[in-house]
Each structure stands twice: as structure tokens, then as C-alpha cells.
């Protein structure tokens, strides 16, 4: 409904008095003071009319920056901004953090996604207006109408649709405001952590914690979830497990690719495999965004296209309540095995050069249906050129190795000075000229992640030697982040290998990258590490020729 806004209509001012009496009637639990706060007397409120995709007219009441109420068919509803100030205005039902993304995308709240607290669900009738919260935070993230009473929900075994959702945090209506995030409000009922663990595990159904749930029930429950829900639950489990046992504060900032590929994967139970494409998120960055909305961690793009976890709230109730599944080593053992883990798990990304059609090259590519900015691989460029030459009959009859240059090839591939002189080009020269004149791009794929396309050619890992005071040499390594390598990890590993001090500092001339600096000329060790251990292709490493000459002390 109001989550899918399309167009905006009028903007007018109204007097707050009539609205205040309507709000008082709709929400009798509000005190006179709260009413005066929500709908101020003196100030005028703005009203905007917007239309949902279905064409329903929605009236939105704005107080200063934020929408506070919306009205559909004469019924008033609070927005999430209002519920953050009065979290107890509506009966609230909790769900798992990942569900918010689905609700914001337009889904209704299904009962299997509702968490039943030890104190029981709020008692509501069919048609009651309710708030939806996320586990561990009392601040509502959605407003919906119950499609059945609490009794009917429990009688249905908590299956089927529970709430028709009208508005959520992150939807279009929320975007009309200041786009703030929900405040962190501790749950009222202070459930003991043991109870917390029980609910989380029973709902996630990852393992059998409560004695009375027989294995048979467990099997049945397991199968009642779709593969997508099972994958979401597995991501949730490995995420909390990794944060609780595998990541220390000193690891931050931590590349999200390292967090997934090394920490979360090591928390995955035997026989199961994490595959983000099989989850409802489709991208790991989407999953982390959800967790960031829960205020569990903070993710920043420290270098272009490379995201890192910069902060984790280890005191968050969801992390504290997570119980480590049996069969996993304790945190301390995990810390010891960590440095060895990391080196084995690094997979060099797959890097493919790509080419974008530039303005000058449009005439040559439009016959094959491509426009400015179309992105092609070198083999696609090659096939397009071959087809162009053949369909325009430009192969030289006397020598098949040559191609006749027509007006378009002349404009696209020849410099001004060459245009009168060159009438034929060899096939390979034709292709290389063509690739040179297209815009360079490259695609990087880290294992288990979506490919990322970046502009320009990829910068190589840059190794240089600098002279410091008193003739001491240091080795400086830049651009590790582009290859999914964690500079701090590389520095630690090198430091152990060569027993010399390694430090990290911001790389000059870049926005958010860091460089590793280690004492002495360490290029031999670096070459071994990057080429053999990390299996990076030599063409992506620049500066290996600066290794010290042999004849040095072994």
C-alpha cells in the first residue's frame, strides 16, 4: 500500500485542532501532553497527498521535517517516526532482523517470521493496528493490520499471513522524512539470556536446545521452511557465530570479503554451504546493510568498490544471546588458529578486462545494436568487428589478411595525420586499435560474491623501495585492498615471516586506502607470498624487479 509511492500531489497547511481530536479518538492511550507534542497547537502542519501504485490516495501529515501520520480511506495510521517517540502506542510483534528487507520490499508479515516471547504474544483482534519490531530492539520498524486474532494465530500453529503491512522503515513514506534509523530501545521484558537463546534457536531451528522438542518435531520443522528461509537462517547463524567467536576488535577494519570468505565460512556447520544467491538477500552487501540497520555493526566503503566492517557492537543483545552450536571450538582456540586460517582461505579474485563503447566509437558499434556506454568483453569486441567487416564486405580480395578502411573505420580508428595515408589495416592491428580506443573497465569477482565492474584498468599491487634516514631501506606496498587483501593481515604475516617491523599508514594521494611499510628490502619474501601463497598473477604486481641482487647473506 503506502510503501509504494509514485506521485506526489498537493502541499497545503492545516489547523492542528481538528486533527488532534481525530488522533485522540484513534489512539486513546495518548495523554493530553503527548497529543500536544505530536500535533502542536500553534504551528501549522503540512499536508501532502500522494498516490500509491494501486492509485489509492494517501494523505500524509508532516510536522517539521518528518511525516508523523498518514491517512488511507479515513483511517489514521502513525508513521515509524511517531512510533519511535511513542514505542508503546500500538501492540507490538517482533520478527527476525532479515525480515525487514522483505517487508520494505512490499511483503506482508507471515506468522512463521513472528517470534513468540516467553511472556506470550500481545492479545489482538483481527483488524487491530499493530507495530512490528525487530528482535532486541523495541523501536518499531513497520505498521500493519492483524489479519487474524492472537488466538487464531496460535490455533493456526503460527503459519500463514499474520499482518497486512502498510508502511515500513526504508520505504518511500519514510524517505519523505529525515531518513533517520530506528533508535536502540531495550526490550521491556528483561528475559534471561537462557530464554533468549531458546527462542532464537527454536525459531531458527538450527539445533535442538530445548529438551522437550523431540528430534522428530525438529525434522518436521526443518522441512517446513523453504530453502531460501533455511539459507537466511544459516547466514544469520554464521554471522552471529563469526562475530562472537572469530572477530576481535583489533581485526577492524575488516574487509567484508574476508569476513565472509574466512570467518563466516569457518562457522558453517559440516555438510552445509553458505550461498548468498540462495538467500533472500541475493548480495552479501544487502545482508550486511540489514545488520547495519539493526545497529549490530557498521560498514564503510574504505576504497572504491571495497567495503569493510569498521565497527561492531559486541554488547548488542543479539550477539550476547547467540549460543555457539556444539562441535565448534571455543573462542580462544579459534583465535589461535586464526592467522593460519586466513592465509589458506584467501582466493585471488578473477579479473576480466572489459571495454565500454566511447562516443567516438559509436558508429562502428551501432550496427550490432550497441550504444554509448555498452560494456563488452574483448571476445565480444572481436566478434562485432569481424561481423562488421564481413557484412560491409571490407575484406581485401587480393590479401585476406588485410581489411579495407571505409569512412567509419577511418573516423573511428585512424588519427588525423594517418587518414590520407592508410587505406588498409591488418586484422590484428584493426583489433588492437579498436580496443585502445574503447573505454577501459574491469570486472572483479571475489569468490562467493557478485562481480563488481569498475572504471579504468585495475591498478596493480605496487611495491616500491624507499630510503629512510641513515640509509635504511623500507619496502612499501600499496593497493592490496583492490585485490581483497586485508593490509593489516598482510603486515602481520610479513612481520612474522621476516622478523622486521611492519606498519600501516594512509596511502598518500588516495582517499581511503592504506599502505604497508616494512623495514628492509623484503621483495623476495613478498614475491613468494603474493605469487605462491596468494596465487596472484604476476601481471597484477608491479615492482618485483626491485628485489635485492643475489650475493646477499642467506
Coordinates of C-alpha atoms in Angstrom, one line a residue, residues 194-420:
X194 CA 18.9 -18.5 28.5
X195 CA 15.4 -17.9 27.5
X196 CA 16.6 -15.7 24.7
X197 CA 18.8 -18.5 23.4
X198 CA 15.9 -20.9 23.4
X199 CA 13.6 -18.8 21.4
X200 CA 16.3 -17.8 18.9
X201 CA 17.3 -21.4 18.3
X202 CA 13.9 -22.9 18.2
X203 CA 12.8 -20.3 15.7
X204 CA 15.9 -20.6 13.6
X205 CA 15.6 -24.4 14.1
X206 CA 19.3 -24.8 13.7
X207 CA 19.7 -27.2 16.5
X208 CA 17.7 -28.8 19.3
X209 CA 18.2 -26.8 22.5
X210 CA 15.0 -27.5 24.4
X211 CA 14.8 -30.9 25.9
X212 CA 11.1 -31.3 25.1
X213 CA 11.4 -30.7 21.4
X214 CA 11.9 -34.2 20.0
X215 CA 14.1 -34.8 17.0
X216 CA 11.1 -35.8 15.0
X217 CA 9.5 -32.4 15.6
X218 CA 12.8 -30.9 14.7
X219 CA 12.9 -32.7 11.3
X220 CA 9.4 -31.7 10.6
X221 CA 10.0 -28.1 11.5
X222 CA 13.2 -28.1 9.4
X223 CA 11.3 -29.2 6.3
X224 CA 8.5 -26.7 6.7
X225 CA 10.9 -23.9 5.8
X226 CA 11.7 -23.0 2.2
X227 CA 15.3 -23.5 1.1
X228 CA 15.5 -19.7 1.0
X229 CA 14.4 -19.4 4.6
X230 CA 16.9 -22.1 5.6
X231 CA 19.7 -20.2 3.8
X232 CA 18.7 -16.9 5.5
X233 CA 18.8 -18.8 8.9
X234 CA 22.3 -20.2 8.0
X235 CA 23.6 -16.8 7.2
X236 CA 22.2 -15.4 10.4
X237 CA 23.8 -18.2 12.4
X238 CA 27.2 -18.0 10.8
X239 CA 27.1 -14.2 11.0
X240 CA 26.5 -14.1 14.8
X241 CA 28.8 -17.0 15.4
X242 CA 31.7 -15.3 13.5
X243 CA 31.2 -12.0 15.3
X244 CA 31.0 -13.8 18.7
X245 CA 34.0 -16.1 18.3
X246 CA 36.1 -15.2 15.3
X247 CA 36.4 -11.5 15.1
X248 CA 38.3 -9.3 17.6
X249 CA 38.3 -5.5 17.9
X250 CA 41.9 -5.5 16.7
X251 CA 40.8 -7.1 13.4
X252 CA 38.8 -4.0 12.4
X253 CA 38.6 -2.5 9.8
X254 CA 37.9 -5.9 8.3
X255 CA 37.2 -6.4 4.6
X256 CA 33.6 -7.8 4.2
X257 CA 35.0 -10.3 1.7
X258 CA 37.5 -11.6 4.3
X259 CA 34.7 -11.7 6.9
X260 CA 32.5 -13.9 4.6
X261 CA 35.2 -15.9 3.0
X262 CA 37.2 -16.7 6.1
X263 CA 35.3 -16.0 9.3
X264 CA 31.7 -16.9 8.4
X265 CA 32.7 -19.8 6.2
X266 CA 34.7 -21.3 9.1
X267 CA 31.5 -21.2 11.2
X268 CA 29.4 -23.0 8.7
X269 CA 28.2 -26.5 10.0
X270 CA 29.6 -29.5 8.3
X271 CA 27.5 -30.6 5.2
X272 CA 26.1 -27.1 4.7
X273 CA 27.4 -24.4 2.4
X274 CA 26.8 -20.6 2.5
X275 CA 25.5 -19.4 -0.8
X276 CA 24.2 -15.8 -0.8
X277 CA 22.4 -16.2 -4.1
X278 CA 20.2 -18.9 -2.5
X279 CA 19.2 -16.5 0.3
X280 CA 16.5 -13.7 0.1
X281 CA 19.3 -11.1 0.1
X282 CA 21.0 -12.2 -3.2
X283 CA 24.0 -10.0 -2.3
X284 CA 26.2 -10.1 0.8
X285 CA 26.3 -6.3 0.9
X286 CA 22.5 -6.3 1.2
X287 CA 22.7 -8.8 4.2
X288 CA 25.3 -6.6 5.9
X289 CA 23.1 -3.5 5.3
X290 CA 20.3 -5.2 7.1
X291 CA 22.6 -5.9 10.1
X292 CA 23.8 -2.3 10.0
X293 CA 20.1 -1.2 10.4
X294 CA 20.0 -3.4 13.5
X295 CA 23.0 -1.4 14.7
X296 CA 25.0 -4.6 15.1
X297 CA 27.9 -3.4 13.0
X298 CA 28.9 -0.5 10.7
X299 CA 30.2 -1.0 7.2
X300 CA 32.0 1.6 5.1
X301 CA 33.5 1.7 1.6
X302 CA 37.1 2.4 2.5
X303 CA 38.3 2.1 -1.0
X304 CA 36.2 2.2 -4.2
X305 CA 34.1 -0.8 -4.5
X306 CA 35.7 -2.5 -1.5
X307 CA 33.6 -2.5 1.7
X308 CA 35.0 -3.0 5.2
X309 CA 33.4 -3.6 8.6
X310 CA 34.6 -0.7 10.7
X311 CA 32.7 -1.2 13.9
X312 CA 30.9 -4.0 15.8
X313 CA 28.6 -3.6 18.8
X314 CA 29.7 -6.7 20.8
X315 CA 27.2 -5.7 23.6
X316 CA 24.3 -6.0 21.2
X317 CA 21.6 -8.3 22.7
X318 CA 21.5 -10.4 19.5
X319 CA 25.2 -11.2 19.8
X320 CA 25.1 -11.7 23.5
X321 CA 22.1 -14.0 23.2
X322 CA 23.6 -16.1 20.4
X323 CA 24.6 -19.6 21.6
X324 CA 27.6 -21.2 19.8
X325 CA 26.5 -24.5 18.3
X326 CA 28.1 -27.6 19.8
X327 CA 31.1 -29.1 17.9
X328 CA 32.8 -25.8 17.4
X329 CA 36.0 -24.8 19.2
X330 CA 35.8 -22.1 21.8
X331 CA 36.7 -18.5 21.1
X332 CA 40.2 -18.8 22.4
X333 CA 41.1 -21.8 20.2
X334 CA 39.5 -20.0 17.3
X335 CA 41.8 -17.0 17.9
X336 CA 44.9 -19.2 17.8
X337 CA 44.1 -21.0 14.6
X338 CA 43.0 -17.7 13.1
X339 CA 46.2 -16.5 11.4
X340 CA 46.8 -19.8 9.7
X341 CA 43.1 -20.0 8.7
X342 CA 43.3 -16.7 6.9
X343 CA 46.3 -17.5 4.7
X344 CA 44.7 -20.7 3.4
X345 CA 41.3 -19.1 2.7
X346 CA 42.4 -16.2 0.5
X347 CA 41.3 -16.7 -3.1
X348 CA 42.7 -14.3 -5.7
X349 CA 39.8 -12.5 -7.4
X350 CA 39.1 -13.2 -11.0
X351 CA 39.8 -10.1 -13.0
X352 CA 38.5 -9.6 -16.6
X353 CA 39.3 -6.5 -18.7
X354 CA 36.1 -5.0 -20.2
X355 CA 35.6 -2.3 -22.8
X356 CA 33.0 0.5 -22.9
X357 CA 31.8 2.0 -26.2
X358 CA 33.0 5.6 -26.3
X359 CA 31.3 8.4 -28.2
X360 CA 33.8 8.3 -31.0
X361 CA 33.3 4.6 -31.5
X362 CA 29.5 4.6 -31.6
X363 CA 29.3 4.5 -35.5
X364 CA 31.3 1.2 -35.5
X365 CA 29.2 -0.5 -32.8
X366 CA 25.7 0.7 -33.5
X367 CA 25.1 -1.7 -36.4
X368 CA 25.4 -4.6 -33.8
X369 CA 22.8 -2.8 -31.6
X370 CA 25.3 -1.3 -29.1
X371 CA 25.1 2.3 -27.7
X372 CA 27.4 4.6 -25.9
X373 CA 28.4 3.0 -22.6
X374 CA 27.7 -0.6 -23.7
X375 CA 30.1 -2.9 -21.8
X376 CA 31.8 -5.7 -23.8
X377 CA 34.5 -8.3 -23.3
X378 CA 37.4 -8.5 -25.7
X379 CA 36.0 -11.5 -27.4
X380 CA 32.7 -9.7 -27.9
X381 CA 34.5 -6.7 -29.4
X382 CA 36.4 -9.1 -31.7
X383 CA 33.2 -10.8 -32.9
X384 CA 31.5 -7.4 -33.5
X385 CA 34.5 -6.1 -35.6
X386 CA 34.7 -9.4 -37.6
X387 CA 30.9 -9.2 -38.3
X388 CA 31.1 -5.5 -39.2
X389 CA 34.0 -6.1 -41.7
X390 CA 32.3 -9.1 -43.3
X391 CA 28.8 -7.6 -43.5
X392 CA 30.2 -4.5 -45.1
X393 CA 32.4 -6.6 -47.4
X394 CA 35.7 -4.9 -46.3
X395 CA 38.0 -8.0 -46.5
X396 CA 40.7 -7.3 -49.1
X397 CA 40.0 -9.6 -52.1
X398 CA 43.7 -9.9 -53.0
X399 CA 45.0 -10.5 -49.5
X400 CA 42.6 -11.9 -46.9
X401 CA 44.9 -10.7 -44.0
X402 CA 44.0 -7.1 -44.8
X403 CA 40.9 -5.1 -44.2
X404 CA 39.9 -2.1 -46.4
X405 CA 39.3 1.1 -44.3
X406 CA 35.9 2.6 -45.1
X407 CA 34.7 6.0 -43.9
X408 CA 33.6 4.8 -40.5
X409 CA 36.7 2.8 -39.8
X410 CA 38.7 5.8 -40.9
X411 CA 36.9 8.1 -38.5
X412 CA 37.0 5.7 -35.6
X413 CA 40.4 4.1 -35.8
X414 CA 42.8 6.5 -37.6
X415 CA 44.4 9.6 -36.3
X416 CA 44.0 12.8 -38.5
X417 CA 47.6 12.5 -39.8
X418 CA 47.0 8.9 -41.0
X419 CA 43.7 9.3 -42.7
X420 CA 45.1 10.1 -46.1

